[in-house]
């Protein structure tokens, strides 16, 4: 039986390998892992005072054996909702290194599959990468406690990930260097519209929590009107990103109503959580590639 490396080991090694390989228009590339609390407290993003800067988020997952079929990766359902409601397509990826021992950590990046987070249906519990990919597709499984059938189960709970949402490092590197993958934060001295929209979604997520409103809410009741509007904005964004990704492929869109329902239920549940640091987001690395000032403290300062 394979003894897979720890998730922390995969993060450290793959991130180091990324930082040594980025080229293109950027004269500085940094990986940082702030808590979501720090990010929100800073007003929702990075104060990057540079002519050109972009960000890309990698959420790492550790592999588990799926005998004679491939490798599976366990997903956190809260994490999916958080990522889906804040990250645009091609700006955040599940990083799934297929390495089965510490001896292969030097290959962590080149053997890593990057799955666009917007391809994952909210409520999914696993990703599966088959041994013969791309001949067989990457699949995900919706979490259904009543289903004990494994990967060859009821097709209602198993769905295919489009090939366009599955990338290897060379695909990502080309996209980063050409600025076709990732979120451009600042360009020509001003923050971009896409980044300002991203900050707005972060603020909507943060505003759902008890301790931002001065009084704890734990009764499980209906959201107030402002919260309802925030939730609908976030669900609408995630729905459009998810649908667009599938409509641009030859893969059928999974159950969009189930996706929306799970997004909405999870966001409503956030109202009973006090000051969450991560919403299940752990061991994520945000890559900031930038050109301009080489003063790292100035370039990557959080907040004002």
PDB file of C-alpha atoms in Angstrom:
ATOM      1  CA  UNK A   1       0.000   0.000   0.000  1.00  0.00           C
ATOM      2  CA  UNK A   2       1.293   3.438  -0.930  1.00  0.00           C
ATOM      3  CA  UNK A   3       2.285   5.775   1.897  1.00  0.00           C
ATOM      4  CA  UNK A   4       1.179   9.125   0.530  1.00  0.00           C
ATOM      5  CA  UNK A   5       2.960  12.341   1.557  1.00  0.00           C
ATOM      6  CA  UNK A   6       1.232  14.690   3.988  1.00  0.00           C
ATOM      7  CA  UNK A   7      -0.737  17.615   2.646  1.00  0.00           C
ATOM      8  CA  UNK A   8       1.724  20.038   4.227  1.00  0.00           C
ATOM      9  CA  UNK A   9       4.633  18.354   2.440  1.00  0.00           C
ATOM     10  CA  UNK A  10       2.811  18.619  -0.879  1.00  0.00           C
ATOM     11  CA  UNK A  11       2.050  22.308  -0.331  1.00  0.00           C
ATOM     12  CA  UNK A  12       5.646  23.204   0.553  1.00  0.00           C
ATOM     13  CA  UNK A  13       7.230  21.316  -2.324  1.00  0.00           C
ATOM     14  CA  UNK A  14       4.743  22.190  -5.063  1.00  0.00           C
ATOM     15  CA  UNK A  15       4.709  25.876  -4.106  1.00  0.00           C
ATOM     16  CA  UNK A  16       8.497  26.056  -4.111  1.00  0.00           C
ATOM     17  CA  UNK A  17       8.545  24.483  -7.560  1.00  0.00           C
ATOM     18  CA  UNK A  18       5.979  27.010  -8.824  1.00  0.00           C
ATOM     19  CA  UNK A  19       8.012  29.960  -7.577  1.00  0.00           C
ATOM     20  CA  UNK A  20      11.112  28.738  -9.408  1.00  0.00           C
ATOM     21  CA  UNK A  21       9.276  28.353 -12.723  1.00  0.00           C
ATOM     22  CA  UNK A  22       7.208  31.504 -13.269  1.00  0.00           C
ATOM     23  CA  UNK A  23       8.494  33.749 -16.043  1.00  0.00           C
ATOM     24  CA  UNK A  24       6.710  36.174 -18.356  1.00  0.00           C
ATOM     25  CA  UNK A  25       6.126  39.860 -17.546  1.00  0.00           C
ATOM     26  CA  UNK A  26       6.615  39.448 -13.795  1.00  0.00           C
ATOM     27  CA  UNK A  27       9.838  40.331 -12.015  1.00  0.00           C
ATOM     28  CA  UNK A  28       8.672  39.018  -8.648  1.00  0.00           C
ATOM     29  CA  UNK A  29       6.496  36.098  -7.595  1.00  0.00           C
ATOM     30  CA  UNK A  30       5.475  35.400  -4.018  1.00  0.00           C
ATOM     31  CA  UNK A  31       3.298  32.741  -2.385  1.00  0.00           C
ATOM     32  CA  UNK A  32       1.449  33.798   0.747  1.00  0.00           C
ATOM     33  CA  UNK A  33      -1.088  32.097   2.988  1.00  0.00           C
ATOM     34  CA  UNK A  34      -3.041  34.705   4.957  1.00  0.00           C
ATOM     35  CA  UNK A  35      -6.019  33.605   7.007  1.00  0.00           C
ATOM     36  CA  UNK A  36      -9.414  34.626   5.656  1.00  0.00           C
ATOM     37  CA  UNK A  37      -9.825  36.677   8.838  1.00  0.00           C
ATOM     38  CA  UNK A  38      -6.732  38.715   8.016  1.00  0.00           C
ATOM     39  CA  UNK A  39      -7.945  39.151   4.470  1.00  0.00           C
ATOM     40  CA  UNK A  40     -11.369  40.428   5.517  1.00  0.00           C
ATOM     41  CA  UNK A  41     -10.029  42.611   8.308  1.00  0.00           C
ATOM     42  CA  UNK A  42      -7.806  44.278   5.729  1.00  0.00           C
ATOM     43  CA  UNK A  43     -10.907  45.436   3.894  1.00  0.00           C
ATOM     44  CA  UNK A  44     -11.160  42.501   1.570  1.00  0.00           C
ATOM     45  CA  UNK A  45      -7.913  42.234  -0.303  1.00  0.00           C
ATOM     46  CA  UNK A  46      -4.330  43.202  -0.905  1.00  0.00           C
ATOM     47  CA  UNK A  47      -2.929  46.693  -1.050  1.00  0.00           C
ATOM     48  CA  UNK A  48      -0.681  46.023  -4.016  1.00  0.00           C
ATOM     49  CA  UNK A  49       0.750  49.320  -5.240  1.00  0.00           C
ATOM     50  CA  UNK A  50       2.306  48.075  -8.459  1.00  0.00           C
ATOM     51  CA  UNK A  51       1.920  48.763 -12.181  1.00  0.00           C
ATOM     52  CA  UNK A  52       0.957  45.121 -12.824  1.00  0.00           C
ATOM     53  CA  UNK A  53      -0.060  42.416 -10.378  1.00  0.00           C
ATOM     54  CA  UNK A  54      -2.162  39.255 -10.571  1.00  0.00           C
ATOM     55  CA  UNK A  55      -3.286  36.578  -8.108  1.00  0.00           C
ATOM     56  CA  UNK A  56      -4.067  32.892  -8.338  1.00  0.00           C
ATOM     57  CA  UNK A  57      -5.234  30.632  -5.525  1.00  0.00           C
ATOM     58  CA  UNK A  58      -4.295  26.964  -5.118  1.00  0.00           C
ATOM     59  CA  UNK A  59      -6.220  24.843  -2.610  1.00  0.00           C
ATOM     60  CA  UNK A  60      -4.118  21.730  -2.062  1.00  0.00           C
ATOM     61  CA  UNK A  61      -5.547  18.272  -1.486  1.00  0.00           C
ATOM     62  CA  UNK A  62      -3.783  15.102  -0.359  1.00  0.00           C
ATOM     63  CA  UNK A  63      -4.269  11.899  -2.385  1.00  0.00           C
ATOM     64  CA  UNK A  64      -5.848   8.666  -1.224  1.00  0.00           C
ATOM     65  CA  UNK A  65      -5.654   5.343  -3.036  1.00  0.00           C
ATOM     66  CA  UNK A  66      -8.553   4.076  -5.131  1.00  0.00           C
ATOM     67  CA  UNK A  67      -7.256   0.541  -5.897  1.00  0.00           C
ATOM     68  CA  UNK A  68      -6.881  -0.322  -9.582  1.00  0.00           C
ATOM     69  CA  UNK A  69      -8.684   2.854 -10.648  1.00  0.00           C
ATOM     70  CA  UNK A  70      -6.665   5.941  -9.784  1.00  0.00           C
ATOM     71  CA  UNK A  71      -6.464   8.457  -6.967  1.00  0.00           C
ATOM     72  CA  UNK A  72      -9.183  10.251  -5.055  1.00  0.00           C
ATOM     73  CA  UNK A  73      -9.128  13.508  -3.117  1.00  0.00           C
ATOM     74  CA  UNK A  74     -11.503  14.342  -0.280  1.00  0.00           C
ATOM     75  CA  UNK A  75     -13.323  17.674  -0.537  1.00  0.00           C
ATOM     76  CA  UNK A  76     -14.737  19.935   2.160  1.00  0.00           C
ATOM     77  CA  UNK A  77     -18.301  20.982   1.295  1.00  0.00           C
ATOM     78  CA  UNK A  78     -18.095  24.343   3.101  1.00  0.00           C
ATOM     79  CA  UNK A  79     -14.857  25.077   1.315  1.00  0.00           C
ATOM     80  CA  UNK A  80     -16.475  24.510  -2.075  1.00  0.00           C
ATOM     81  CA  UNK A  81     -19.201  27.048  -1.305  1.00  0.00           C
ATOM     82  CA  UNK A  82     -16.718  29.655  -0.107  1.00  0.00           C
ATOM     83  CA  UNK A  83     -14.484  29.257  -3.150  1.00  0.00           C
ATOM     84  CA  UNK A  84     -17.385  29.106  -5.617  1.00  0.00           C
ATOM     85  CA  UNK A  85     -18.996  32.294  -4.312  1.00  0.00           C
ATOM     86  CA  UNK A  86     -15.817  34.393  -4.237  1.00  0.00           C
ATOM     87  CA  UNK A  87     -13.490  33.151  -6.989  1.00  0.00           C
ATOM     88  CA  UNK A  88     -14.066  33.714 -10.723  1.00  0.00           C
ATOM     89  CA  UNK A  89     -13.276  30.913 -13.148  1.00  0.00           C
ATOM     90  CA  UNK A  90      -9.581  30.306 -13.861  1.00  0.00           C
ATOM     91  CA  UNK A  91      -8.536  32.196 -10.721  1.00  0.00           C
ATOM     92  CA  UNK A  92      -8.665  29.370  -8.157  1.00  0.00           C
ATOM     93  CA  UNK A  93      -7.833  25.689  -8.518  1.00  0.00           C
ATOM     94  CA  UNK A  94      -7.869  22.558  -6.450  1.00  0.00           C
ATOM     95  CA  UNK A  95      -4.253  21.360  -6.628  1.00  0.00           C
ATOM     96  CA  UNK A  96      -4.211  17.557  -6.621  1.00  0.00           C
ATOM     97  CA  UNK A  97      -0.678  16.094  -6.728  1.00  0.00           C
ATOM     98  CA  UNK A  98      -0.645  12.428  -7.744  1.00  0.00           C
ATOM     99  CA  UNK A  99       2.467  11.290  -5.874  1.00  0.00           C
ATOM    100  CA  UNK A 100       2.462   8.207  -3.686  1.00  0.00           C
ATOM    101  CA  UNK A 101       5.597   8.603  -1.550  1.00  0.00           C
ATOM    102  CA  UNK A 102       7.929  11.211  -0.077  1.00  0.00           C
ATOM    103  CA  UNK A 103      10.511  10.113  -2.635  1.00  0.00           C
ATOM    104  CA  UNK A 104       8.305  11.623  -5.356  1.00  0.00           C
ATOM    105  CA  UNK A 105       7.898  15.051  -3.749  1.00  0.00           C
ATOM    106  CA  UNK A 106      10.356  16.514  -6.258  1.00  0.00           C
ATOM    107  CA  UNK A 107       7.696  15.689  -8.881  1.00  0.00           C
ATOM    108  CA  UNK A 108       4.812  17.208  -6.890  1.00  0.00           C
ATOM    109  CA  UNK A 109       4.240  20.038  -9.357  1.00  0.00           C
ATOM    110  CA  UNK A 110       4.696  18.158 -12.617  1.00  0.00           C
ATOM    111  CA  UNK A 111       2.411  15.347 -11.382  1.00  0.00           C
ATOM    112  CA  UNK A 112      -0.228  17.767 -10.105  1.00  0.00           C
ATOM    113  CA  UNK A 113      -3.691  18.114 -11.615  1.00  0.00           C
ATOM    114  CA  UNK A 114      -5.246  21.567 -11.212  1.00  0.00           C
ATOM    115  CA  UNK A 115      -9.066  21.510 -11.182  1.00  0.00           C
ATOM    116  CA  UNK A 116     -10.939  24.803 -11.658  1.00  0.00           C
ATOM    117  CA  UNK A 117     -13.008  25.286  -8.477  1.00  0.00           C
ATOM    118  CA  UNK A 118     -15.980  26.461 -10.545  1.00  0.00           C
ATOM    119  CA  UNK A 119     -16.270  22.982 -12.064  1.00  0.00           C
ATOM    120  CA  UNK A 120     -17.131  21.463  -8.676  1.00  0.00           C
ATOM    121  CA  UNK A 121     -20.778  21.208  -7.681  1.00  0.00           C
ATOM    122  CA  UNK A 122     -21.498  22.539  -4.189  1.00  0.00           C
ATOM    123  CA  UNK A 123     -22.001  19.610  -1.822  1.00  0.00           C
ATOM    124  CA  UNK A 124     -19.460  17.369  -3.542  1.00  0.00           C
ATOM    125  CA  UNK A 125     -17.318  15.212  -1.290  1.00  0.00           C
ATOM    126  CA  UNK A 126     -14.643  13.706  -3.537  1.00  0.00           C
ATOM    127  CA  UNK A 127     -12.604  14.200  -6.687  1.00  0.00           C
ATOM    128  CA  UNK A 128     -11.354  11.175  -8.595  1.00  0.00           C
ATOM    129  CA  UNK A 129      -8.468  11.210 -11.088  1.00  0.00           C
ATOM    130  CA  UNK A 130      -8.285   7.971 -13.084  1.00  0.00           C
ATOM    131  CA  UNK A 131      -5.049   6.226 -13.914  1.00  0.00           C
ATOM    132  CA  UNK A 132      -5.640   6.606 -17.650  1.00  0.00           C
ATOM    133  CA  UNK A 133      -6.617  10.292 -17.731  1.00  0.00           C
ATOM    134  CA  UNK A 134      -7.327  11.870 -20.235  1.00  0.00           C
ATOM    135  CA  UNK A 135      -8.753   8.715 -21.831  1.00  0.00           C
ATOM    136  CA  UNK A 136     -11.119   8.524 -18.861  1.00  0.00           C
ATOM    137  CA  UNK A 137     -12.461  11.758 -17.351  1.00  0.00           C
ATOM    138  CA  UNK A 138     -11.869  13.275 -13.960  1.00  0.00           C
ATOM    139  CA  UNK A 139     -15.020  12.780 -11.894  1.00  0.00           C
ATOM    140  CA  UNK A 140     -16.527  14.240  -8.752  1.00  0.00           C
ATOM    141  CA  UNK A 141     -19.030  12.738  -6.341  1.00  0.00           C
ATOM    142  CA  UNK A 142     -21.894  14.594  -4.698  1.00  0.00           C
ATOM    143  CA  UNK A 143     -22.129  13.815  -0.990  1.00  0.00           C
ATOM    144  CA  UNK A 144     -25.078  11.498  -0.414  1.00  0.00           C
ATOM    145  CA  UNK A 145     -24.971   9.546   2.890  1.00  0.00           C
ATOM    146  CA  UNK A 146     -27.389   6.948   1.526  1.00  0.00           C
ATOM    147  CA  UNK A 147     -25.102   6.018  -1.375  1.00  0.00           C
ATOM    148  CA  UNK A 148     -22.605   3.287  -0.430  1.00  0.00           C
ATOM    149  CA  UNK A 149     -21.901   2.138  -3.970  1.00  0.00           C
ATOM    150  CA  UNK A 150     -18.447   3.591  -4.571  1.00  0.00           C
ATOM    151  CA  UNK A 151     -17.429   5.224  -7.834  1.00  0.00           C
ATOM    152  CA  UNK A 152     -19.599   2.930  -9.976  1.00  0.00           C
ATOM    153  CA  UNK A 153     -22.767   4.110  -8.267  1.00  0.00           C
ATOM    154  CA  UNK A 154     -25.919   5.979  -9.110  1.00  0.00           C
ATOM    155  CA  UNK A 155     -25.000   8.434 -11.896  1.00  0.00           C
ATOM    156  CA  UNK A 156     -27.120  11.086 -10.184  1.00  0.00           C
ATOM    157  CA  UNK A 157     -24.323  11.493  -7.630  1.00  0.00           C
ATOM    158  CA  UNK A 158     -21.363  11.183 -10.008  1.00  0.00           C
ATOM    159  CA  UNK A 159     -20.520  13.697 -12.662  1.00  0.00           C
ATOM    160  CA  UNK A 160     -17.737  14.387 -15.131  1.00  0.00           C
ATOM    161  CA  UNK A 161     -15.385  17.354 -14.927  1.00  0.00           C
ATOM    162  CA  UNK A 162     -14.810  18.991 -18.339  1.00  0.00           C
ATOM    163  CA  UNK A 163     -11.315  18.537 -19.751  1.00  0.00           C
ATOM    164  CA  UNK A 164     -11.064  22.316 -20.092  1.00  0.00           C
ATOM    165  CA  UNK A 165     -11.287  22.607 -16.281  1.00  0.00           C
ATOM    166  CA  UNK A 166      -8.392  20.179 -15.719  1.00  0.00           C
ATOM    167  CA  UNK A 167      -4.927  21.601 -16.244  1.00  0.00           C
ATOM    168  CA  UNK A 168      -1.351  20.521 -15.754  1.00  0.00           C
ATOM    169  CA  UNK A 169       1.415  22.884 -14.691  1.00  0.00           C
ATOM    170  CA  UNK A 170       2.564  23.682 -18.241  1.00  0.00           C
ATOM    171  CA  UNK A 171      -1.006  24.766 -19.113  1.00  0.00           C
ATOM    172  CA  UNK A 172      -1.165  27.016 -16.056  1.00  0.00           C
ATOM    173  CA  UNK A 173       2.279  28.486 -16.591  1.00  0.00           C
ATOM    174  CA  UNK A 174       1.445  29.456 -20.166  1.00  0.00           C
ATOM    175  CA  UNK A 175      -1.816  31.033 -19.020  1.00  0.00           C
ATOM    176  CA  UNK A 176      -0.163  32.935 -16.174  1.00  0.00           C
ATOM    177  CA  UNK A 177       2.617  34.271 -18.354  1.00  0.00           C
ATOM    178  CA  UNK A 178       0.129  35.412 -21.016  1.00  0.00           C
ATOM    179  CA  UNK A 179      -2.223  36.791 -18.322  1.00  0.00           C
ATOM    180  CA  UNK A 180      -5.067  34.540 -19.514  1.00  0.00           C
ATOM    181  CA  UNK A 181      -5.235  32.644 -16.199  1.00  0.00           C
ATOM    182  CA  UNK A 182      -5.484  34.311 -12.825  1.00  0.00           C
ATOM    183  CA  UNK A 183      -7.050  37.562 -11.647  1.00  0.00           C
ATOM    184  CA  UNK A 184      -5.332  40.795 -12.606  1.00  0.00           C
ATOM    185  CA  UNK A 185      -5.353  42.905  -9.424  1.00  0.00           C
ATOM    186  CA  UNK A 186      -3.794  46.105 -10.660  1.00  0.00           C
ATOM    187  CA  UNK A 187      -3.048  47.413 -14.114  1.00  0.00           C
ATOM    188  CA  UNK A 188      -1.669  50.815 -15.164  1.00  0.00           C
ATOM    189  CA  UNK A 189      -1.771  52.048 -11.581  1.00  0.00           C
ATOM    190  CA  UNK A 190      -5.412  51.189 -10.794  1.00  0.00           C
ATOM    191  CA  UNK A 191      -7.211  48.156  -9.454  1.00  0.00           C
ATOM    192  CA  UNK A 192      -9.230  46.259 -12.061  1.00  0.00           C
ATOM    193  CA  UNK A 193     -13.017  45.910 -12.153  1.00  0.00           C
ATOM    194  CA  UNK A 194     -12.721  42.147 -11.706  1.00  0.00           C
ATOM    195  CA  UNK A 195     -10.655  42.622  -8.568  1.00  0.00           C
ATOM    196  CA  UNK A 196     -13.067  45.229  -7.162  1.00  0.00           C
ATOM    197  CA  UNK A 197     -15.924  42.778  -7.747  1.00  0.00           C
ATOM    198  CA  UNK A 198     -13.937  40.079  -5.963  1.00  0.00           C
ATOM    199  CA  UNK A 199     -13.455  42.390  -2.957  1.00  0.00           C
ATOM    200  CA  UNK A 200     -17.213  43.008  -2.916  1.00  0.00           C
ATOM    201  CA  UNK A 201     -17.893  39.273  -2.715  1.00  0.00           C
ATOM    202  CA  UNK A 202     -15.411  38.909   0.145  1.00  0.00           C
ATOM    203  CA  UNK A 203     -17.217  41.658   1.998  1.00  0.00           C
ATOM    204  CA  UNK A 204     -20.593  40.010   1.369  1.00  0.00           C
ATOM    205  CA  UNK A 205     -19.286  36.719   2.765  1.00  0.00           C
ATOM    206  CA  UNK A 206     -17.840  38.384   5.825  1.00  0.00           C
ATOM    207  CA  UNK A 207     -20.998  40.424   6.478  1.00  0.00           C
ATOM    208  CA  UNK A 208     -23.037  37.219   6.914  1.00  0.00           C
ATOM    209  CA  UNK A 209     -21.394  36.480  10.262  1.00  0.00           C
ATOM    210  CA  UNK A 210     -22.802  37.202  13.717  1.00  0.00           C
ATOM    211  CA  UNK A 211     -19.921  39.167  15.109  1.00  0.00           C
ATOM    212  CA  UNK A 212     -19.921  41.686  12.277  1.00  0.00           C
ATOM    213  CA  UNK A 213     -23.391  42.848  13.382  1.00  0.00           C
ATOM    214  CA  UNK A 214     -22.861  43.249  17.115  1.00  0.00           C
ATOM    215  CA  UNK A 215     -25.272  40.552  18.238  1.00  0.00           C
ATOM    216  CA  UNK A 216     -24.876  36.812  17.899  1.00  0.00           C
ATOM    217  CA  UNK A 217     -27.484  35.058  15.811  1.00  0.00           C
ATOM    218  CA  UNK A 218     -27.836  31.369  16.601  1.00  0.00           C
ATOM    219  CA  UNK A 219     -31.592  30.745  16.327  1.00  0.00           C
ATOM    220  CA  UNK A 220     -31.391  29.293  12.841  1.00  0.00           C
ATOM    221  CA  UNK A 221     -34.160  31.635  11.638  1.00  0.00           C
ATOM    222  CA  UNK A 222     -34.638  33.203   8.246  1.00  0.00           C
ATOM    223  CA  UNK A 223     -31.924  35.607   7.082  1.00  0.00           C
ATOM    224  CA  UNK A 224     -32.728  39.306   7.337  1.00  0.00           C
ATOM    225  CA  UNK A 225     -33.327  41.271   4.149  1.00  0.00           C
ATOM    226  CA  UNK A 226     -29.742  42.496   3.780  1.00  0.00           C
ATOM    227  CA  UNK A 227     -28.405  38.974   4.296  1.00  0.00           C
ATOM    228  CA  UNK A 228     -30.910  37.601   1.816  1.00  0.00           C
ATOM    229  CA  UNK A 229     -29.646  40.036  -0.818  1.00  0.00           C
ATOM    230  CA  UNK A 230     -26.017  39.181  -0.085  1.00  0.00           C
ATOM    231  CA  UNK A 231     -26.726  35.460  -0.339  1.00  0.00           C
ATOM    232  CA  UNK A 232     -28.598  35.861  -3.615  1.00  0.00           C
ATOM    233  CA  UNK A 233     -25.741  37.917  -5.084  1.00  0.00           C
ATOM    234  CA  UNK A 234     -23.211  35.255  -4.119  1.00  0.00           C
ATOM    235  CA  UNK A 235     -25.364  32.370  -5.367  1.00  0.00           C
ATOM    236  CA  UNK A 236     -26.057  34.172  -8.645  1.00  0.00           C
ATOM    237  CA  UNK A 237     -22.337  34.711  -9.225  1.00  0.00           C
ATOM    238  CA  UNK A 238     -21.441  31.068  -8.467  1.00  0.00           C
ATOM    239  CA  UNK A 239     -24.285  29.762 -10.633  1.00  0.00           C
ATOM    240  CA  UNK A 240     -23.227  31.839 -13.638  1.00  0.00           C
ATOM    241  CA  UNK A 241     -19.562  30.791 -13.308  1.00  0.00           C
ATOM    242  CA  UNK A 242     -20.449  27.098 -12.920  1.00  0.00           C
ATOM    243  CA  UNK A 243     -22.917  27.104 -15.810  1.00  0.00           C
ATOM    244  CA  UNK A 244     -20.574  28.997 -18.143  1.00  0.00           C
ATOM    245  CA  UNK A 245     -17.714  26.570 -17.576  1.00  0.00           C
ATOM    246  CA  UNK A 246     -19.862  23.577 -18.511  1.00  0.00           C
ATOM    247  CA  UNK A 247     -21.651  25.280 -21.399  1.00  0.00           C
ATOM    248  CA  UNK A 248     -18.282  26.014 -22.992  1.00  0.00           C
ATOM    249  CA  UNK A 249     -17.483  22.274 -22.914  1.00  0.00           C
ATOM    250  CA  UNK A 250     -19.133  19.178 -24.354  1.00  0.00           C
ATOM    251  CA  UNK A 251     -20.032  17.908 -20.859  1.00  0.00           C
ATOM    252  CA  UNK A 252     -23.584  18.183 -19.556  1.00  0.00           C
ATOM    253  CA  UNK A 253     -24.145  20.618 -16.692  1.00  0.00           C
ATOM    254  CA  UNK A 254     -24.716  18.707 -13.426  1.00  0.00           C
ATOM    255  CA  UNK A 255     -27.837  19.318 -11.354  1.00  0.00           C
ATOM    256  CA  UNK A 256     -27.807  23.141 -11.283  1.00  0.00           C
ATOM    257  CA  UNK A 257     -30.765  23.329  -8.876  1.00  0.00           C
ATOM    258  CA  UNK A 258     -28.994  21.051  -6.414  1.00  0.00           C
ATOM    259  CA  UNK A 259     -25.873  23.202  -6.784  1.00  0.00           C
ATOM    260  CA  UNK A 260     -27.828  26.387  -6.002  1.00  0.00           C
ATOM    261  CA  UNK A 261     -29.702  24.788  -3.116  1.00  0.00           C
ATOM    262  CA  UNK A 262     -26.535  23.611  -1.412  1.00  0.00           C
ATOM    263  CA  UNK A 263     -24.816  26.976  -1.947  1.00  0.00           C
ATOM    264  CA  UNK A 264     -27.752  28.810  -0.404  1.00  0.00           C
ATOM    265  CA  UNK A 265     -28.092  26.452   2.565  1.00  0.00           C
ATOM    266  CA  UNK A 266     -24.375  26.660   3.351  1.00  0.00           C
ATOM    267  CA  UNK A 267     -24.329  30.452   3.135  1.00  0.00           C
ATOM    268  CA  UNK A 268     -27.335  30.683   5.447  1.00  0.00           C
ATOM    269  CA  UNK A 269     -25.448  28.448   7.870  1.00  0.00           C
ATOM    270  CA  UNK A 270     -22.598  30.947   7.947  1.00  0.00           C
ATOM    271  CA  UNK A 271     -24.868  33.289   9.924  1.00  0.00           C
ATOM    272  CA  UNK A 272     -24.378  31.147  13.020  1.00  0.00           C
ATOM    273  CA  UNK A 273     -20.568  31.089  12.790  1.00  0.00           C
ATOM    274  CA  UNK A 274     -18.505  33.657  14.675  1.00  0.00           C
ATOM    275  CA  UNK A 275     -15.409  35.061  12.991  1.00  0.00           C
ATOM    276  CA  UNK A 276     -14.459  32.072  10.849  1.00  0.00           C
ATOM    277  CA  UNK A 277     -10.838  32.093   9.788  1.00  0.00           C
ATOM    278  CA  UNK A 278     -11.221  29.759   6.856  1.00  0.00           C
ATOM    279  CA  UNK A 279     -14.662  28.212   6.210  1.00  0.00           C
ATOM    280  CA  UNK A 280     -12.772  24.998   5.671  1.00  0.00           C
ATOM    281  CA  UNK A 281     -10.094  26.673   3.560  1.00  0.00           C
ATOM    282  CA  UNK A 282      -6.824  25.272   4.821  1.00  0.00           C
ATOM    283  CA  UNK A 283      -3.389  24.939   3.278  1.00  0.00           C
ATOM    284  CA  UNK A 284      -4.258  27.285   0.459  1.00  0.00           C
ATOM    285  CA  UNK A 285      -1.534  29.281  -1.217  1.00  0.00           C
ATOM    286  CA  UNK A 286      -2.191  32.546  -3.015  1.00  0.00           C
ATOM    287  CA  UNK A 287       0.299  33.268  -5.744  1.00  0.00           C
ATOM    288  CA  UNK A 288       0.964  36.962  -6.356  1.00  0.00           C
ATOM    289  CA  UNK A 289       2.932  37.652  -9.532  1.00  0.00           C
ATOM    290  CA  UNK A 290       3.942  41.258  -9.991  1.00  0.00           C
ATOM    291  CA  UNK A 291       6.100  43.725 -11.856  1.00  0.00           C
ATOM    292  CA  UNK A 292       7.277  47.092 -10.645  1.00  0.00           C
ATOM    293  CA  UNK A 293       8.628  47.752  -7.153  1.00  0.00           C
ATOM    294  CA  UNK A 294      10.855  45.075  -5.662  1.00  0.00           C
ATOM    295  CA  UNK A 295      10.074  46.261  -2.120  1.00  0.00           C
ATOM    296  CA  UNK A 296       8.233  43.162  -0.907  1.00  0.00           C
ATOM    297  CA  UNK A 297       6.870  44.755   2.271  1.00  0.00           C
ATOM    298  CA  UNK A 298       5.346  47.561   0.279  1.00  0.00           C
ATOM    299  CA  UNK A 299       4.137  45.321  -2.508  1.00  0.00           C
ATOM    300  CA  UNK A 300       2.356  42.731  -0.392  1.00  0.00           C
ATOM    301  CA  UNK A 301       1.129  44.705   2.597  1.00  0.00           C
ATOM    302  CA  UNK A 302      -2.302  43.638   3.871  1.00  0.00           C
ATOM    303  CA  UNK A 303      -4.604  46.526   4.676  1.00  0.00           C
ATOM    304  CA  UNK A 304      -3.894  50.206   4.932  1.00  0.00           C
TER     305      UNK A 304
END
